[in-house]
PDB file of C-alpha atoms in Angstrom:
ATOM      1  CA  UNK A   1      16.839 -10.978  15.151  1.00  0.00           C
ATOM      2  CA  UNK A   2      15.114  -9.275  18.079  1.00  0.00           C
ATOM      3  CA  UNK A   3      15.370 -12.300  20.357  1.00  0.00           C
ATOM      4  CA  UNK A   4      11.590 -12.560  20.688  1.00  0.00           C
ATOM      5  CA  UNK A   5      10.265 -15.845  19.328  1.00  0.00           C
ATOM      6  CA  UNK A   6       6.698 -16.428  18.244  1.00  0.00           C
ATOM      7  CA  UNK A   7       5.030 -19.644  17.154  1.00  0.00           C
ATOM      8  CA  UNK A   8       3.361 -20.602  14.939  1.00  0.00           C
ATOM      9  CA  UNK A   9       4.365 -18.245  12.135  1.00  0.00           C
ATOM     10  CA  UNK A  10       1.250 -19.020  10.129  1.00  0.00           C
ATOM     11  CA  UNK A  11      -2.055 -20.549  11.130  1.00  0.00           C
ATOM     12  CA  UNK A  12      -5.255 -21.180   9.205  1.00  0.00           C
ATOM     13  CA  UNK A  13      -8.357 -22.177  11.092  1.00  0.00           C
ATOM     14  CA  UNK A  14     -12.117 -22.167  10.751  1.00  0.00           C
ATOM     15  CA  UNK A  15     -14.639 -19.836  12.320  1.00  0.00           C
ATOM     16  CA  UNK A  16     -15.709 -20.871  15.782  1.00  0.00           C
ATOM     17  CA  UNK A  17     -12.417 -22.560  16.553  1.00  0.00           C
ATOM     18  CA  UNK A  18      -9.859 -21.767  19.233  1.00  0.00           C
ATOM     19  CA  UNK A  19      -6.137 -21.202  18.798  1.00  0.00           C
ATOM     20  CA  UNK A  20      -3.175 -20.508  21.031  1.00  0.00           C
ATOM     21  CA  UNK A  21      -0.283 -18.296  20.043  1.00  0.00           C
ATOM     22  CA  UNK A  22       2.979 -18.619  21.907  1.00  0.00           C
ATOM     23  CA  UNK A  23       5.683 -16.109  22.671  1.00  0.00           C
ATOM     24  CA  UNK A  24       9.130 -16.465  24.204  1.00  0.00           C
ATOM     25  CA  UNK A  25      10.512 -13.097  25.276  1.00  0.00           C
ATOM     26  CA  UNK A  26      14.128 -12.012  25.050  1.00  0.00           C
ATOM     27  CA  UNK A  27      16.289 -13.598  27.694  1.00  0.00           C
ATOM     28  CA  UNK A  28      15.776 -11.788  30.974  1.00  0.00           C
ATOM     29  CA  UNK A  29      12.873  -9.610  29.822  1.00  0.00           C
ATOM     30  CA  UNK A  30      10.043  -9.537  32.344  1.00  0.00           C
ATOM     31  CA  UNK A  31       7.375  -7.720  30.334  1.00  0.00           C
ATOM     32  CA  UNK A  32       5.439  -9.235  27.470  1.00  0.00           C
ATOM     33  CA  UNK A  33       3.059  -7.296  25.245  1.00  0.00           C
ATOM     34  CA  UNK A  34       0.572  -8.526  22.681  1.00  0.00           C
ATOM     35  CA  UNK A  35      -0.528  -6.498  19.685  1.00  0.00           C
ATOM     36  CA  UNK A  36      -2.952  -7.136  16.846  1.00  0.00           C
ATOM     37  CA  UNK A  37      -2.446  -5.744  13.362  1.00  0.00           C
ATOM     38  CA  UNK A  38      -5.128  -6.272  10.762  1.00  0.00           C
ATOM     39  CA  UNK A  39      -4.458  -5.772   7.067  1.00  0.00           C
ATOM     40  CA  UNK A  40      -3.320  -2.207   6.387  1.00  0.00           C
ATOM     41  CA  UNK A  41      -4.130  -1.233   9.948  1.00  0.00           C
ATOM     42  CA  UNK A  42      -2.057   0.070  12.803  1.00  0.00           C
ATOM     43  CA  UNK A  43      -0.825  -1.808  15.828  1.00  0.00           C
ATOM     44  CA  UNK A  44      -3.580  -2.340  18.359  1.00  0.00           C
ATOM     45  CA  UNK A  45      -2.423  -2.965  21.900  1.00  0.00           C
ATOM     46  CA  UNK A  46      -4.125  -5.960  23.478  1.00  0.00           C
ATOM     47  CA  UNK A  47      -2.524  -6.723  26.819  1.00  0.00           C
ATOM     48  CA  UNK A  48       0.679  -6.574  28.841  1.00  0.00           C
ATOM     49  CA  UNK A  49       2.088  -8.916  31.453  1.00  0.00           C
ATOM     50  CA  UNK A  50       4.934  -8.209  33.819  1.00  0.00           C
ATOM     51  CA  UNK A  51       6.610 -11.088  35.634  1.00  0.00           C
ATOM     52  CA  UNK A  52       3.480 -13.198  35.461  1.00  0.00           C
ATOM     53  CA  UNK A  53       0.973 -10.539  36.403  1.00  0.00           C
ATOM     54  CA  UNK A  54      -1.385  -8.682  34.105  1.00  0.00           C
ATOM     55  CA  UNK A  55      -0.206  -5.079  34.059  1.00  0.00           C
ATOM     56  CA  UNK A  56      -2.242  -3.297  31.406  1.00  0.00           C
ATOM     57  CA  UNK A  57      -5.161  -4.133  29.194  1.00  0.00           C
ATOM     58  CA  UNK A  58      -6.112  -2.553  25.884  1.00  0.00           C
ATOM     59  CA  UNK A  59      -8.983  -3.267  23.533  1.00  0.00           C
ATOM     60  CA  UNK A  60      -8.834  -6.992  23.992  1.00  0.00           C
ATOM     61  CA  UNK A  61     -12.016  -8.891  23.232  1.00  0.00           C
ATOM     62  CA  UNK A  62     -13.594 -11.074  25.898  1.00  0.00           C
ATOM     63  CA  UNK A  63     -13.070 -14.032  23.554  1.00  0.00           C
ATOM     64  CA  UNK A  64      -9.337 -13.455  23.876  1.00  0.00           C
ATOM     65  CA  UNK A  65      -7.212 -14.179  26.911  1.00  0.00           C
ATOM     66  CA  UNK A  66      -3.548 -14.341  27.744  1.00  0.00           C
ATOM     67  CA  UNK A  67      -1.215 -15.454  30.452  1.00  0.00           C
ATOM     68  CA  UNK A  68       2.454 -15.346  31.311  1.00  0.00           C
ATOM     69  CA  UNK A  69       4.017 -18.421  32.847  1.00  0.00           C
ATOM     70  CA  UNK A  70       6.735 -18.693  35.523  1.00  0.00           C
ATOM     71  CA  UNK A  71       9.368 -19.186  32.842  1.00  0.00           C
ATOM     72  CA  UNK A  72       8.141 -15.851  31.403  1.00  0.00           C
ATOM     73  CA  UNK A  73       6.842 -17.193  28.129  1.00  0.00           C
ATOM     74  CA  UNK A  74       3.350 -16.061  27.247  1.00  0.00           C
ATOM     75  CA  UNK A  75       0.358 -17.433  25.403  1.00  0.00           C
ATOM     76  CA  UNK A  76      -2.498 -15.619  23.721  1.00  0.00           C
ATOM     77  CA  UNK A  77      -5.672 -17.656  23.469  1.00  0.00           C
ATOM     78  CA  UNK A  78      -8.233 -16.719  20.842  1.00  0.00           C
ATOM     79  CA  UNK A  79     -11.586 -18.486  20.964  1.00  0.00           C
ATOM     80  CA  UNK A  80     -14.863 -18.517  19.010  1.00  0.00           C
ATOM     81  CA  UNK A  81     -12.898 -17.151  16.120  1.00  0.00           C
ATOM     82  CA  UNK A  82     -14.534 -14.878  13.582  1.00  0.00           C
ATOM     83  CA  UNK A  83     -13.423 -13.844  10.115  1.00  0.00           C
ATOM     84  CA  UNK A  84     -12.519 -10.410  11.471  1.00  0.00           C
ATOM     85  CA  UNK A  85      -9.958 -11.932  13.802  1.00  0.00           C
ATOM     86  CA  UNK A  86      -7.710 -12.622  10.840  1.00  0.00           C
ATOM     87  CA  UNK A  87      -4.603 -10.557  11.509  1.00  0.00           C
ATOM     88  CA  UNK A  88      -0.950 -10.522  12.426  1.00  0.00           C
ATOM     89  CA  UNK A  89      -0.475 -10.965  16.137  1.00  0.00           C
ATOM     90  CA  UNK A  90       2.754  -9.592  17.522  1.00  0.00           C
ATOM     91  CA  UNK A  91       4.407 -10.283  20.798  1.00  0.00           C
ATOM     92  CA  UNK A  92       6.960  -7.876  22.207  1.00  0.00           C
ATOM     93  CA  UNK A  93       9.103  -7.867  25.303  1.00  0.00           C
ATOM     94  CA  UNK A  94      11.008  -5.377  27.409  1.00  0.00           C
ATOM     95  CA  UNK A  95      12.622  -4.934  30.753  1.00  0.00           C
ATOM     96  CA  UNK A  96      16.032  -6.481  30.417  1.00  0.00           C
ATOM     97  CA  UNK A  97      17.784  -3.319  31.525  1.00  0.00           C
ATOM     98  CA  UNK A  98      16.762  -0.777  34.096  1.00  0.00           C
ATOM     99  CA  UNK A  99      16.423   2.748  32.794  1.00  0.00           C
ATOM    100  CA  UNK A 100      15.905   1.493  29.275  1.00  0.00           C
ATOM    101  CA  UNK A 101      12.850   3.596  28.772  1.00  0.00           C
ATOM    102  CA  UNK A 102      10.076   1.979  26.893  1.00  0.00           C
ATOM    103  CA  UNK A 103      12.173   0.095  24.368  1.00  0.00           C
ATOM    104  CA  UNK A 104      10.170  -2.936  23.433  1.00  0.00           C
ATOM    105  CA  UNK A 105      11.393  -5.529  20.982  1.00  0.00           C
ATOM    106  CA  UNK A 106       8.993  -7.286  18.658  1.00  0.00           C
ATOM    107  CA  UNK A 107       8.839 -10.790  17.352  1.00  0.00           C
ATOM    108  CA  UNK A 108       8.068 -11.517  13.725  1.00  0.00           C
ATOM    109  CA  UNK A 109       4.436 -12.211  14.417  1.00  0.00           C
ATOM    110  CA  UNK A 110       1.942 -15.012  14.028  1.00  0.00           C
ATOM    111  CA  UNK A 111      -0.232 -14.688  10.961  1.00  0.00           C
ATOM    112  CA  UNK A 112      -3.742 -15.955  11.709  1.00  0.00           C
ATOM    113  CA  UNK A 113      -6.204 -16.565   8.913  1.00  0.00           C
ATOM    114  CA  UNK A 114      -9.771 -17.482   9.841  1.00  0.00           C
ATOM    115  CA  UNK A 115     -11.800 -19.053   7.032  1.00  0.00           C
TER     116      UNK A 115
ATOM    117  CA  UNK B   1      -1.197   8.241  27.961  1.00  0.00           C
ATOM    118  CA  UNK B   2       0.598  10.519  25.574  1.00  0.00           C
ATOM    119  CA  UNK B   3      -1.242  10.585  22.262  1.00  0.00           C
ATOM    120  CA  UNK B   4       0.942  10.980  19.203  1.00  0.00           C
ATOM    121  CA  UNK B   5       0.241  12.647  15.882  1.00  0.00           C
ATOM    122  CA  UNK B   6       2.305  12.039  12.758  1.00  0.00           C
ATOM    123  CA  UNK B   7       1.831  12.751   9.060  1.00  0.00           C
ATOM    124  CA  UNK B   8       0.052   9.874   7.359  1.00  0.00           C
ATOM    125  CA  UNK B   9       2.540   9.692   4.512  1.00  0.00           C
ATOM    126  CA  UNK B  10       5.689  11.243   3.076  1.00  0.00           C
ATOM    127  CA  UNK B  11       7.473  10.888  -0.242  1.00  0.00           C
ATOM    128  CA  UNK B  12      11.169  11.285  -0.877  1.00  0.00           C
ATOM    129  CA  UNK B  13      13.924  10.428  -3.325  1.00  0.00           C
ATOM    130  CA  UNK B  14      17.020   8.380  -2.840  1.00  0.00           C
ATOM    131  CA  UNK B  15      19.901  10.292  -1.305  1.00  0.00           C
ATOM    132  CA  UNK B  16      17.730  12.910   0.383  1.00  0.00           C
ATOM    133  CA  UNK B  17      17.430  13.544   4.086  1.00  0.00           C
ATOM    134  CA  UNK B  18      13.982  12.800   5.495  1.00  0.00           C
ATOM    135  CA  UNK B  19      12.593  14.362   8.645  1.00  0.00           C
ATOM    136  CA  UNK B  20       9.454  12.942  10.226  1.00  0.00           C
ATOM    137  CA  UNK B  21       7.922  14.916  13.063  1.00  0.00           C
ATOM    138  CA  UNK B  22       5.725  13.526  15.802  1.00  0.00           C
ATOM    139  CA  UNK B  23       3.593  15.656  18.116  1.00  0.00           C
ATOM    140  CA  UNK B  24       3.024  14.505  21.674  1.00  0.00           C
ATOM    141  CA  UNK B  25       1.638  17.473  23.559  1.00  0.00           C
ATOM    142  CA  UNK B  26       0.762  15.647  26.778  1.00  0.00           C
ATOM    143  CA  UNK B  27       4.036  13.782  27.230  1.00  0.00           C
ATOM    144  CA  UNK B  28       4.713  12.915  30.865  1.00  0.00           C
ATOM    145  CA  UNK B  29       7.873  13.660  32.786  1.00  0.00           C
ATOM    146  CA  UNK B  30       9.081  10.073  32.800  1.00  0.00           C
ATOM    147  CA  UNK B  31       8.119   9.281  29.203  1.00  0.00           C
ATOM    148  CA  UNK B  32      10.720   8.337  26.640  1.00  0.00           C
ATOM    149  CA  UNK B  33      10.302   8.798  22.892  1.00  0.00           C
ATOM    150  CA  UNK B  34      11.013   5.807  20.711  1.00  0.00           C
ATOM    151  CA  UNK B  35      10.828   5.370  16.953  1.00  0.00           C
ATOM    152  CA  UNK B  36      10.187   2.122  15.147  1.00  0.00           C
ATOM    153  CA  UNK B  37      10.331   1.037  11.524  1.00  0.00           C
ATOM    154  CA  UNK B  38       7.961  -1.552  10.131  1.00  0.00           C
ATOM    155  CA  UNK B  39       8.060  -3.353   6.797  1.00  0.00           C
ATOM    156  CA  UNK B  40       4.959  -5.173   5.526  1.00  0.00           C
ATOM    157  CA  UNK B  41       4.183  -8.376   7.433  1.00  0.00           C
ATOM    158  CA  UNK B  42       7.185  -7.912   9.731  1.00  0.00           C
ATOM    159  CA  UNK B  43       7.495  -6.901  13.345  1.00  0.00           C
ATOM    160  CA  UNK B  44       8.360  -3.276  14.115  1.00  0.00           C
ATOM    161  CA  UNK B  45      12.070  -2.719  14.483  1.00  0.00           C
ATOM    162  CA  UNK B  46      13.615  -0.355  17.014  1.00  0.00           C
ATOM    163  CA  UNK B  47      15.377   2.605  15.411  1.00  0.00           C
ATOM    164  CA  UNK B  48      16.220   5.111  18.112  1.00  0.00           C
ATOM    165  CA  UNK B  49      15.141   6.345  21.528  1.00  0.00           C
ATOM    166  CA  UNK B  50      15.596   9.588  23.389  1.00  0.00           C
ATOM    167  CA  UNK B  51      14.475  11.601  26.360  1.00  0.00           C
ATOM    168  CA  UNK B  52      15.627  15.124  25.521  1.00  0.00           C
ATOM    169  CA  UNK B  53      17.925  17.109  23.199  1.00  0.00           C
ATOM    170  CA  UNK B  54      19.547  15.088  20.432  1.00  0.00           C
ATOM    171  CA  UNK B  55      20.385  11.442  20.040  1.00  0.00           C
ATOM    172  CA  UNK B  56      22.289   9.949  17.121  1.00  0.00           C
ATOM    173  CA  UNK B  57      23.094   6.393  16.182  1.00  0.00           C
ATOM    174  CA  UNK B  58      24.352   4.688  13.071  1.00  0.00           C
ATOM    175  CA  UNK B  59      21.038   4.874  11.231  1.00  0.00           C
ATOM    176  CA  UNK B  60      19.198   7.992  12.432  1.00  0.00           C
ATOM    177  CA  UNK B  61      19.080  11.078  14.596  1.00  0.00           C
ATOM    178  CA  UNK B  62      16.354  12.100  16.974  1.00  0.00           C
ATOM    179  CA  UNK B  63      15.779  15.747  17.806  1.00  0.00           C
ATOM    180  CA  UNK B  64      13.735  16.651  20.865  1.00  0.00           C
ATOM    181  CA  UNK B  65      13.097  20.298  21.770  1.00  0.00           C
ATOM    182  CA  UNK B  66      13.283  21.522  25.336  1.00  0.00           C
ATOM    183  CA  UNK B  67       9.513  21.346  25.888  1.00  0.00           C
ATOM    184  CA  UNK B  68       9.471  17.730  24.615  1.00  0.00           C
ATOM    185  CA  UNK B  69       6.065  18.227  23.006  1.00  0.00           C
ATOM    186  CA  UNK B  70       7.359  16.991  19.690  1.00  0.00           C
ATOM    187  CA  UNK B  71      10.223  15.015  18.250  1.00  0.00           C
ATOM    188  CA  UNK B  72      11.769  14.669  14.809  1.00  0.00           C
ATOM    189  CA  UNK B  73      13.264  11.536  13.362  1.00  0.00           C
ATOM    190  CA  UNK B  74      15.940  12.339  10.800  1.00  0.00           C
ATOM    191  CA  UNK B  75      17.012   9.738   8.256  1.00  0.00           C
ATOM    192  CA  UNK B  76      20.107  10.812   6.330  1.00  0.00           C
ATOM    193  CA  UNK B  77      20.445   9.899   2.666  1.00  0.00           C
ATOM    194  CA  UNK B  78      17.489   7.536   2.376  1.00  0.00           C
ATOM    195  CA  UNK B  79      17.450   4.629  -0.023  1.00  0.00           C
ATOM    196  CA  UNK B  80      14.688   2.549  -1.555  1.00  0.00           C
ATOM    197  CA  UNK B  81      15.023   0.083   1.315  1.00  0.00           C
ATOM    198  CA  UNK B  82      13.923   2.775   3.772  1.00  0.00           C
ATOM    199  CA  UNK B  83      10.405   2.616   2.345  1.00  0.00           C
ATOM    200  CA  UNK B  84       8.409   1.551   5.383  1.00  0.00           C
ATOM    201  CA  UNK B  85       6.013   2.749   8.061  1.00  0.00           C
ATOM    202  CA  UNK B  86       7.615   4.736  10.874  1.00  0.00           C
ATOM    203  CA  UNK B  87       6.000   4.880  14.293  1.00  0.00           C
ATOM    204  CA  UNK B  88       6.612   7.297  17.113  1.00  0.00           C
ATOM    205  CA  UNK B  89       5.918   5.794  20.538  1.00  0.00           C
ATOM    206  CA  UNK B  90       5.798   7.723  23.769  1.00  0.00           C
ATOM    207  CA  UNK B  91       5.704   6.001  27.109  1.00  0.00           C
ATOM    208  CA  UNK B  92       7.404   5.307  30.388  1.00  0.00           C
ATOM    209  CA  UNK B  93       9.636   2.519  31.569  1.00  0.00           C
ATOM    210  CA  UNK B  94       8.432  -0.625  33.230  1.00  0.00           C
ATOM    211  CA  UNK B  95       4.940  -1.893  33.415  1.00  0.00           C
ATOM    212  CA  UNK B  96       1.551  -0.352  33.749  1.00  0.00           C
ATOM    213  CA  UNK B  97       1.507   1.603  30.510  1.00  0.00           C
ATOM    214  CA  UNK B  98      -0.237   0.579  27.357  1.00  0.00           C
ATOM    215  CA  UNK B  99       2.455   1.709  24.910  1.00  0.00           C
ATOM    216  CA  UNK B 100      -0.136   2.553  22.311  1.00  0.00           C
ATOM    217  CA  UNK B 101       1.130   3.178  18.806  1.00  0.00           C
ATOM    218  CA  UNK B 102      -0.241   5.939  16.636  1.00  0.00           C
ATOM    219  CA  UNK B 103      -1.131   5.576  12.980  1.00  0.00           C
ATOM    220  CA  UNK B 104       2.468   5.864  11.820  1.00  0.00           C
ATOM    221  CA  UNK B 105       3.962   7.572   8.761  1.00  0.00           C
ATOM    222  CA  UNK B 106       4.215   5.694   5.474  1.00  0.00           C
ATOM    223  CA  UNK B 107       7.496   6.786   3.906  1.00  0.00           C
ATOM    224  CA  UNK B 108       7.897   6.085   0.221  1.00  0.00           C
ATOM    225  CA  UNK B 109      11.341   6.511  -1.302  1.00  0.00           C
ATOM    226  CA  UNK B 110      11.691   6.650  -5.063  1.00  0.00           C
ATOM    227  CA  UNK B 111      14.608   6.754  -7.469  1.00  0.00           C
TER     228      UNK B 111
END
């Protein structure tokens, strides 16, 4: 158990809909990262937040947005969903210890299926 | 950002030592090297991290030459359960970096 919690674990929704994925980082971690992994594909970095502020942005679609709340949990919002958005969405966190390099710890993912 | 290059796939047999090398020619001074293991439909799992020379833990060793332009993950005596994708990640501490994963190496272990 990495200590990173993601909900829901599975989600099926229709095209055009909007969903919200939730992530609770490890206790004390300030950074949250979101990644997308489509079937048989690599991990695509979407966005990073650090202590509530957006810190880095990857290839995140304009239909997607995220935020990190004061209690450090994060949400990834996916709107106007398309079939191609079907994927595993991972949240990861880091920053509990200074000098810990770039060790990030992943949750088990939220599996989104768009039909 | 330090781009990483790894072999797409490797095959091995149970009981053998497996070495997976990652190239990262433009690694920055404050970048660490971290390896992850991922099973299908699961989140990547931290294996080992290093900055220079050699690091060993209970599951693997990480060899980093002096120029730090590559690193080698060594898995001693692999078993079937080590069949997974292995990712090399290079990046710095804290925020502001994208921690982009490469394509990873699919390791297949057979009897």
